[in-house]
């Protein structure tokens, strides 16, 4: 039996603008994981059986829909590994990550599947190859992904990411306490991404200017993170949020949670990921974490995660 796992992720700064060539910063959330177990099939069965009890799915690979995301991750991995002969294995996938919420659940599933299958077959892959396969899986479901999700999840390190460039691993020199509030509104990444594209096509000057402003925020944030000064990181998060709101990517639920976190003493708060639902994150001092958590629950958060960012 082989076990492998992959972390969730949060985008600290720069989502959406990253699709248009600006930099973004994302961190892995190693406490929130997806695990994949690979074992031999029960006698009498053949093929690749995929079980995902969290989402009540159980199917054989050769019977899966062409666009099933779990099946795609398995197929792409087997192709990369050059597996031609029929394979008889049982994959079980467990995830602690809510789906379509900005926590990188699809990248985590892909990376964990790739790691588990390649280890099981005795052909472990380089992290760059794992990221590349996970990107190919993201492309099948998200249209035009920037590649930040598969990169941060595959490397499991904080990344400064520019589309079509090798991710730069950054050293965060200070403790960062984040609180993540889940609106409970699931939102497929493609919806806000496509909406933004339509708006940008109608008004490229305004939107292009906003993307550049976000890029400047990301660069300032990187300097602060590397210098270990969280002084105005919260303010940068708030400025990034204003721009995301201007672009129409926030929502009433997100606004409610962001306001509650700030009023309870968070240093800054913003949506994270695709927006229009999903999660928000707040930067807090350790001694205000509990107060912010309580405020988020009172403001309607369906789940709250308190996490310290890996360095
Ligand atoms: O919501 P998520 O976790 O899929 O993050 C999407 C991030 C975007 O910048 C909006 C899209 C992308 O491909 O980078």
Coordinates of C-alpha atoms and ligand atoms in Angstrom, one line a residue, residues 9 11 14-19 24 100-106 135 138 142 144-149 161 163 187-190 192-193 196 249 272-275 279, ligand 1:
X9 CA -3.0 26.7 -0.4
X11 CA -3.2 33.2 -2.3
X14 CA -2.3 39.0 -6.5
X15 CA -5.1 36.6 -7.6
X16 CA -6.7 37.4 -10.9
X17 CA -4.0 39.9 -11.9
X18 CA -1.7 36.9 -12.1
X19 CA -3.7 35.6 -15.0
X24 CA 1.2 36.9 -7.1
X100 CA -14.4 25.3 -5.2
X101 CA -13.6 27.6 -2.3
X102 CA -10.2 29.0 -3.1
X103 CA -8.2 26.6 -0.9
X104 CA -6.7 24.8 -3.9
X105 CA -8.6 21.5 -3.5
X106 CA -8.3 20.5 -7.2
X135 CA -1.1 22.2 -14.4
X138 CA -6.0 22.3 -14.1
X142 CA -10.2 25.9 -15.5
X144 CA -6.7 29.5 -18.5
X145 CA -5.2 28.9 -15.1
X146 CA -2.1 31.0 -14.3
X147 CA -0.4 27.9 -12.8
X148 CA 0.0 29.4 -9.3
X149 CA -2.1 26.7 -7.6
X161 CA 4.8 33.5 -9.1
X163 CA 2.8 33.2 -15.2
X187 CA -17.7 29.1 -6.7
X188 CA -16.1 27.4 -9.7
X189 CA -12.9 29.3 -10.6
X190 CA -13.9 29.8 -14.3
X192 CA -15.2 34.9 -11.9
X193 CA -12.2 34.4 -14.3
X196 CA -13.3 39.5 -15.4
X249 CA -15.0 40.0 -7.6
X272 CA -8.5 34.8 -1.5
X273 CA -8.7 32.8 -4.7
X274 CA -11.3 33.4 -7.4
X275 CA -13.7 35.3 -5.2
X279 CA -12.9 32.1 1.3
Ligands
LIG1 O1 -10.0 29.9 -6.6 P1 -8.7 29.3 -6.9 O2 -8.1 28.6 -5.7 O3 -8.8 28.3 -8.1 O4 -7.7 30.4 -7.3 C1 -7.8 31.1 -8.6 C2 -6.7 32.1 -8.7 C3 -7.0 33.0 -9.9 O5 -5.9 33.9 -9.9 C4 -8.3 33.7 -9.9 C5 -6.9 32.2 -11.2 C6 -5.6 31.7 -11.6 O6 -5.6 30.8 -12.5 O7 -4.6 32.1 -11.1

